Amino acid sequence: RDCLLSRGLGDVYKRQVLATSRNTALPLASGMDAQQSIMEAQGMSAHSDAAAQIAATKTALRREVRAKRRARGASATAALASAVADLINDCLGSLAPPPASLAAFCATPLEPPTERYLASARARGNRILLPVPEPGGRLSWVADTGVRDRHPQLQVPIPVGAKVPESEITTCAAIIAPAACVTRAGLRLGWGGGFYDRLFAALPDAVLRIALVHSDEIVDTLPHEPHDIPVNAIITPSGWFPAAGSISR
């Protein structure tokens, strides 16, 4: 597309030069249109370059996080289960009243573990919705029963059960979301599928957005775009904290 655009602008420029060489002045409107086209093309090129740089930085960060998680290994990650469960309970317990209904996710073997927390929530009678990735970057939701399967394409654990109406996710008090990394201000980097970007954009402001990451996945800055919606709190195996003063402790 850029090549075609450049070629088109080049043709405009050639016509201007040819007209000048023949002492034939271009109409004022034509000259202004050509200048406007050039300015628009420059703006498009700058925007395209910036978007490409952001995408490259995000890809590199995801690659780095995956490498660190592989180096940590599944056994060391599984040993964090009790700490993560306690900290999720601590974070949610700071809400008034503590939520009876919320959404979380089925962690992979290298993500901060969620199964121990989910088991305790089921034992308390909490209703927990768990996501199933769908085509088009959409998530459907299933009430947690403790039964798991694997997603046929993504090969991540998913809940087994009947899918609830899509509107039910908006009634949850909080959503615990996976992430590659997050800043202390709440900017979140996902895995590139856009699932939670779309979800967060559709949620009422009253639904708290919480990211669950490893302790070494808190970063100072992240590239971000206008559609990125920050989380309200961050939970790691070593502690939890509100993002940019979103909720008090």
Coordinates of C-alpha atoms in Angstrom, one line a residue:
R1 CA 0.0 0.0 0.0
D2 CA 2.8 2.4 0.9
C3 CA 4.5 1.7 -2.5
L4 CA 1.3 2.5 -4.4
L5 CA 0.8 5.6 -2.3
S6 CA 4.4 6.8 -3.0
R7 CA 4.0 6.1 -6.7
G8 CA 0.8 8.1 -6.8
L9 CA 2.4 11.1 -5.1
G10 CA 5.3 10.8 -7.4
D11 CA 2.9 11.1 -10.4
V12 CA 1.5 14.3 -8.9
Y13 CA 4.9 15.7 -8.5
K14 CA 5.9 14.8 -12.1
R15 CA 2.8 16.6 -13.4
Q16 CA 3.7 19.7 -11.4
V17 CA 7.2 19.7 -12.8
L18 CA 6.0 19.1 -16.4
A19 CA 3.5 21.9 -16.1
T20 CA 6.1 24.3 -14.7
S21 CA 8.5 23.5 -17.5
R22 CA 5.9 24.4 -20.1
N23 CA 5.2 27.7 -18.3
T24 CA 1.7 26.4 -17.6
A25 CA 0.6 27.2 -14.1
L26 CA -1.3 24.5 -12.2
P27 CA -4.7 25.7 -10.9
L28 CA -4.5 26.8 -7.3
A29 CA -6.9 24.2 -6.1
S30 CA -4.8 21.4 -7.8
G31 CA -1.6 22.6 -6.1
M32 CA -3.3 22.7 -2.7
D33 CA -4.8 19.2 -3.2
A34 CA -1.3 17.9 -4.1
Q35 CA 0.2 19.5 -1.0
Q36 CA -2.6 18.1 1.2
S37 CA -2.1 14.6 -0.3
I38 CA 1.6 14.8 0.6
M39 CA 0.9 16.0 4.1
E40 CA -1.6 13.2 4.6
A41 CA 0.8 10.6 3.3
Q42 CA 3.5 11.8 5.6
G43 CA 1.1 11.6 8.6
M44 CA 0.1 8.0 7.6
S45 CA 3.7 7.0 7.2
A46 CA 4.6 8.3 10.7
H47 CA 1.6 6.6 12.2
S48 CA 2.5 3.4 10.5
D49 CA 6.1 3.5 11.7
A50 CA 5.0 4.2 15.3
A51 CA 2.5 1.3 15.2
A52 CA 5.1 -1.0 13.8
Q53 CA 7.6 0.0 16.6
I54 CA 5.0 -0.6 19.3
A55 CA 4.1 -4.0 17.9
A56 CA 7.8 -5.0 17.7
T57 CA 8.4 -3.9 21.3
K58 CA 5.4 -5.9 22.5
T59 CA 6.5 -9.0 20.6
A60 CA 10.0 -8.7 22.2
L61 CA 8.5 -8.3 25.7
R62 CA 6.3 -11.4 25.3
R63 CA 9.3 -13.4 24.0
E64 CA 11.3 -12.4 27.1
V65 CA 8.4 -13.2 29.5
R66 CA 8.0 -16.7 27.9
A67 CA 11.7 -17.4 28.2
K68 CA 11.6 -16.4 31.9
R69 CA 8.6 -18.6 32.6
R70 CA 10.2 -21.6 30.9
A71 CA 13.4 -21.1 32.9
R72 CA 11.3 -21.0 36.1
G73 CA 9.7 -24.3 35.2
A74 CA 6.3 -25.9 36.0
S75 CA 7.4 -27.4 39.4
A76 CA 8.6 -24.1 40.8
T77 CA 5.5 -22.4 39.5
A78 CA 3.2 -25.0 41.1
A79 CA 4.9 -24.4 44.4
L80 CA 3.4 -20.8 44.4
A81 CA -0.2 -22.1 44.5
S82 CA -0.8 -21.4 48.2
A83 CA 0.7 -18.0 48.2
V84 CA -1.3 -17.0 45.1
A85 CA -4.5 -18.3 46.6
D86 CA -3.9 -16.4 49.8
L87 CA -3.1 -13.1 48.0
I88 CA -6.2 -13.4 45.7
N89 CA -8.3 -13.8 48.9
D90 CA -6.5 -10.9 50.5
C91 CA -7.1 -8.6 47.5
L92 CA -10.7 -9.5 47.1
G93 CA -11.3 -9.3 50.8
S94 CA -10.3 -5.6 50.7
L95 CA -13.5 -5.0 48.7
A96 CA -16.6 -4.0 50.6
P97 CA -18.5 -6.3 50.5
P98 CA -16.3 -9.1 49.3
P99 CA -17.6 -10.3 45.9
A100 CA -19.8 -13.3 45.8
S101 CA -19.5 -13.5 42.0
L102 CA -16.4 -12.9 39.9
A103 CA -14.4 -14.1 36.9
A104 CA -11.0 -15.7 36.8
F105 CA -9.1 -18.0 34.5
C106 CA -7.6 -21.5 34.3
A107 CA -3.9 -21.0 34.5
T108 CA -1.4 -22.9 32.3
P109 CA 1.5 -24.7 34.1
L110 CA 3.8 -21.7 33.7
E111 CA 1.3 -19.0 34.8
P112 CA 0.7 -18.0 38.4
P113 CA -1.5 -20.9 39.6
T114 CA -5.2 -20.4 40.0
E115 CA -6.6 -23.9 40.7
R116 CA -6.1 -23.8 44.5
Y117 CA -7.9 -20.5 44.8
L118 CA -10.7 -21.7 42.5
A119 CA -11.1 -24.8 44.6
S120 CA -11.4 -22.7 47.8
A121 CA -13.9 -20.4 46.1
R122 CA -16.1 -23.3 45.1
A123 CA -16.0 -24.7 48.6
R124 CA -17.2 -21.3 49.9
G125 CA -20.0 -21.3 47.4
N126 CA -18.7 -18.4 45.3
R127 CA -19.8 -18.4 41.7
I128 CA -16.7 -18.1 39.5
L129 CA -17.0 -17.6 35.7
L130 CA -14.1 -19.0 33.6
P131 CA -13.3 -18.1 30.0
V132 CA -13.3 -20.1 26.8
P133 CA -11.6 -18.4 23.9
E134 CA -13.8 -18.2 20.8
P135 CA -13.0 -17.1 17.2
G136 CA -12.7 -13.4 16.5
G137 CA -11.0 -12.6 19.8
R138 CA -14.1 -13.1 21.9
L139 CA -14.5 -14.9 25.2
S140 CA -17.5 -17.0 26.3
W141 CA -17.9 -17.9 30.0
V142 CA -18.7 -21.1 32.0
A143 CA -19.5 -21.3 35.7
D144 CA -16.6 -23.2 37.4
T145 CA -17.3 -26.8 38.4
G146 CA -13.7 -27.9 38.7
V147 CA -13.8 -30.0 35.5
R148 CA -11.2 -29.0 32.8
D149 CA -10.5 -29.7 29.2
R150 CA -7.9 -28.3 26.7
H151 CA -8.7 -25.8 24.0
P152 CA -8.3 -27.6 20.6
Q153 CA -6.4 -24.8 19.0
L154 CA -4.7 -22.9 21.7
Q155 CA -4.0 -25.9 24.0
V156 CA -4.7 -24.0 27.2
P157 CA -6.9 -25.3 30.0
I158 CA -10.6 -24.4 29.7
P159 CA -13.6 -25.1 31.9
V160 CA -16.2 -27.8 31.0
G161 CA -19.8 -26.9 31.3
A162 CA -22.7 -25.0 29.8
K163 CA -21.9 -21.5 28.6
V164 CA -23.7 -18.7 30.5
P165 CA -25.4 -15.7 28.7
E166 CA -22.8 -13.2 27.6
S167 CA -24.4 -10.5 29.7
E168 CA -23.6 -12.3 32.9
I169 CA -19.9 -11.3 32.8
T170 CA -21.0 -7.7 33.3
T171 CA -22.6 -8.6 36.7
C172 CA -19.3 -9.8 38.2
A173 CA -17.8 -7.6 40.9
A174 CA -14.2 -8.3 39.6
I175 CA -12.3 -10.1 36.8
I176 CA -8.9 -11.6 37.4
A177 CA -7.1 -11.6 34.0
P178 CA -3.9 -13.2 32.8
A179 CA -1.1 -11.0 31.5
A180 CA 2.4 -11.1 30.2
C181 CA 3.4 -8.1 32.3
V182 CA 2.0 -5.0 33.8
T183 CA 3.1 -1.6 35.1
R184 CA 2.4 -0.3 38.6
A185 CA 0.1 2.2 37.0
G186 CA -2.0 -0.7 35.7
L187 CA -1.0 -0.8 32.0
R188 CA -1.3 -4.4 31.0
L189 CA 0.4 -6.3 28.2
G190 CA -1.6 -9.4 27.1
W191 CA -0.6 -12.2 24.7
G192 CA -1.7 -10.5 21.5
G193 CA -5.1 -12.1 21.0
G194 CA -7.0 -9.0 22.1
F195 CA -9.4 -11.1 24.2
Y196 CA -9.2 -9.0 27.3
D197 CA -8.9 -5.7 25.4
R198 CA -12.4 -6.4 23.9
L199 CA -13.7 -7.6 27.3
F200 CA -12.5 -4.7 29.3
A201 CA -13.9 -2.2 26.7
A202 CA -17.4 -3.8 27.2
L203 CA -17.4 -3.9 31.0
P204 CA -19.1 -1.3 33.2
D205 CA -16.7 0.8 35.2
A206 CA -17.9 -0.8 38.4
V207 CA -16.3 -4.1 37.5
L208 CA -12.8 -4.2 38.9
R209 CA -10.1 -5.4 36.6
I210 CA -7.2 -7.3 38.3
A211 CA -4.1 -8.7 36.6
L212 CA -2.3 -11.8 37.9
V213 CA 1.4 -12.0 37.0
H214 CA 4.7 -13.3 38.4
S215 CA 6.6 -11.0 40.7
D216 CA 9.3 -10.3 38.1
E217 CA 6.7 -9.3 35.5
I218 CA 6.1 -5.9 37.0
V219 CA 7.8 -3.4 34.6
D220 CA 8.4 0.3 34.7
T221 CA 6.8 1.2 31.4
L222 CA 4.9 -0.4 28.5
P223 CA 4.1 0.7 25.0
H224 CA 0.4 1.5 24.9
E225 CA -2.3 2.4 22.5
P226 CA -5.6 4.3 22.8
H227 CA -7.6 1.1 23.1
D228 CA -5.5 -0.2 26.1
I229 CA -7.6 -0.2 29.3
P230 CA -5.6 -0.3 32.6
V231 CA -6.3 -2.7 35.4
N232 CA -7.3 -1.6 38.9
A233 CA -5.0 -3.9 40.8
I234 CA -2.1 -6.3 40.4
I235 CA -1.6 -9.6 42.2
T236 CA 1.7 -11.5 42.2
P237 CA 2.9 -14.5 44.3
S238 CA 4.7 -12.0 46.6
G239 CA 2.0 -9.4 47.1
W240 CA -0.8 -7.4 45.7
F241 CA -1.3 -3.6 45.3
P242 CA -3.8 -1.2 43.8
A243 CA -2.9 0.4 40.5
A244 CA -2.6 4.2 40.5
G245 CA -4.7 4.4 43.7
S246 CA -7.7 2.6 42.1
I247 CA -8.7 0.8 45.3
S248 CA -7.6 1.3 48.8
R249 CA -6.0 -1.3 51.1

